[in-house]
Amino acid sequence: MSDWPDHFTRDMSCAPAEWQRLLERALAGHDWAAQGDAQVRIALAGGALTLHWAPGPARQIALLRLPTLHLHFAFDGVPPAERQAFMRHLDLHTHRGGG
């Protein structure tokens, strides 16, 4: 996506503990604070991002069951270019898979 809106949701196939490990690595170098077990607030240029998540229904493909998380992103006062740069950085640290 070339322009990330202020608020959006996304689903990700991973368990909460796995997501938290991926997120901690992705947020290295950023000023951030956990707000409970399923929310973080990240300071970004000009504002902040509040990110929270909740488990979703498992996806099933044949006999394979994959956990899912519903992620909600809420940028506050973050310019579009900074949102795009942050999301590109986050995706590089959290996307998995082959190719």
Tab-separated table of C-alpha atoms in Angstrom:
chain	number	residue	atom	x	y	z
A	1	MET	CA	0.000	0.000	0.000
A	2	SER	CA	1.455	3.371	-0.928
A	3	ASP	CA	-0.503	5.493	1.576
A	4	TRP	CA	-1.521	4.073	4.935
A	5	PRO	CA	-4.654	5.659	6.451
A	6	ASP	CA	-4.810	6.945	10.032
A	7	HIS	CA	-6.840	3.909	11.164
A	8	PHE	CA	-7.002	0.430	9.678
A	9	THR	CA	-7.171	-3.233	10.606
A	10	ARG	CA	-5.299	-6.235	9.331
A	11	ASP	CA	-5.309	-9.955	10.074
A	12	MET	CA	-2.121	-11.888	10.657
A	13	SER	CA	-1.564	-15.618	10.954
A	14	CYS	CA	0.292	-16.051	14.227
A	15	ALA	CA	-0.278	-16.699	17.902
A	16	PRO	CA	-0.190	-13.768	20.375
A	17	ALA	CA	3.139	-14.864	21.918
A	18	GLU	CA	4.750	-15.117	18.478
A	19	TRP	CA	3.375	-11.683	17.501
A	20	GLN	CA	4.808	-10.110	20.641
A	21	ARG	CA	8.275	-11.549	19.894
A	22	LEU	CA	8.130	-10.272	16.303
A	23	LEU	CA	6.844	-6.886	17.441
A	24	GLU	CA	9.550	-6.402	20.076
A	25	ARG	CA	12.239	-6.983	17.442
A	26	ALA	CA	10.500	-4.648	14.987
A	27	LEU	CA	10.238	-1.887	17.596
A	28	ALA	CA	13.922	-1.931	18.550
A	29	GLY	CA	15.122	1.645	18.272
A	30	HIS	CA	11.639	3.125	18.745
A	31	ASP	CA	10.278	4.642	21.934
A	32	TRP	CA	7.324	2.432	22.865
A	33	ALA	CA	5.375	1.199	25.880
A	34	ALA	CA	3.118	-1.783	26.419
A	35	GLN	CA	-0.366	-0.932	27.627
A	36	GLY	CA	-1.632	-4.233	28.958
A	37	ASP	CA	-1.138	-7.607	27.281
A	38	ALA	CA	-2.495	-6.693	23.853
A	39	GLN	CA	-1.661	-3.054	23.151
A	40	VAL	CA	1.376	-0.866	22.580
A	41	ARG	CA	1.859	2.845	21.996
A	42	ILE	CA	4.762	3.790	19.761
A	43	ALA	CA	6.184	7.315	19.516
A	44	LEU	CA	6.730	8.307	15.882
A	45	ALA	CA	7.707	11.573	14.206
A	46	GLY	CA	4.948	14.090	14.844
A	47	GLY	CA	2.724	11.748	16.853
A	48	ALA	CA	2.148	8.171	17.889
A	49	LEU	CA	0.731	4.833	16.853
A	50	THR	CA	-1.535	2.831	19.125
A	51	LEU	CA	-1.579	-0.795	18.058
A	52	HIS	CA	-3.821	-3.382	19.653
A	53	TRP	CA	-4.650	-6.967	18.818
A	54	ALA	CA	-7.066	-9.762	19.664
A	55	PRO	CA	-7.124	-13.439	18.721
A	56	GLY	CA	-9.338	-14.319	15.790
A	57	PRO	CA	-10.712	-17.634	14.604
A	58	ALA	CA	-8.176	-20.181	13.407
A	59	ARG	CA	-7.808	-20.599	9.654
A	60	GLN	CA	-8.002	-24.159	8.460
A	61	ILE	CA	-6.450	-25.493	5.247
A	62	ALA	CA	-7.074	-29.240	4.957
A	63	LEU	CA	-5.690	-30.592	8.258
A	64	LEU	CA	-3.563	-27.488	8.958
A	65	ARG	CA	-4.926	-24.995	11.507
A	66	LEU	CA	-3.330	-21.545	11.723
A	67	PRO	CA	-3.989	-19.095	14.570
A	68	THR	CA	-4.987	-15.567	13.584
A	69	LEU	CA	-4.781	-12.146	15.180
A	70	HIS	CA	-6.883	-9.101	14.360
A	71	LEU	CA	-4.587	-6.051	14.497
A	72	HIS	CA	-5.889	-2.489	14.734
A	73	PHE	CA	-3.572	0.404	13.865
A	74	ALA	CA	-4.443	3.949	15.003
A	75	PHE	CA	-1.976	6.666	13.961
A	76	ASP	CA	-2.387	10.016	15.705
A	77	GLY	CA	-0.607	13.030	14.238
A	78	VAL	CA	1.808	10.948	12.161
A	79	PRO	CA	2.438	12.345	8.647
A	80	PRO	CA	1.735	10.011	5.688
A	81	ALA	CA	5.422	9.599	4.786
A	82	GLU	CA	6.272	8.541	8.336
A	83	ARG	CA	3.303	6.112	8.417
A	84	GLN	CA	4.545	4.554	5.179
A	85	ALA	CA	8.128	4.262	6.446
A	86	PHE	CA	7.013	2.698	9.722
A	87	MET	CA	4.707	0.182	8.035
A	88	ARG	CA	7.443	-0.807	5.576
A	89	HIS	CA	9.803	-1.358	8.535
A	90	LEU	CA	7.177	-3.328	10.486
A	91	ASP	CA	6.351	-5.514	7.487
A	92	LEU	CA	10.026	-6.327	6.917
A	93	HIS	CA	10.238	-7.617	10.495
A	94	THR	CA	6.926	-9.476	10.682
A	95	HIS	CA	6.307	-11.007	7.245
A	96	ARG	CA	7.276	-14.608	6.888
A	97	GLY	CA	7.016	-17.128	4.133
A	98	GLY	CA	8.701	-18.354	1.034
A	99	GLY	CA	8.751	-16.969	-2.394
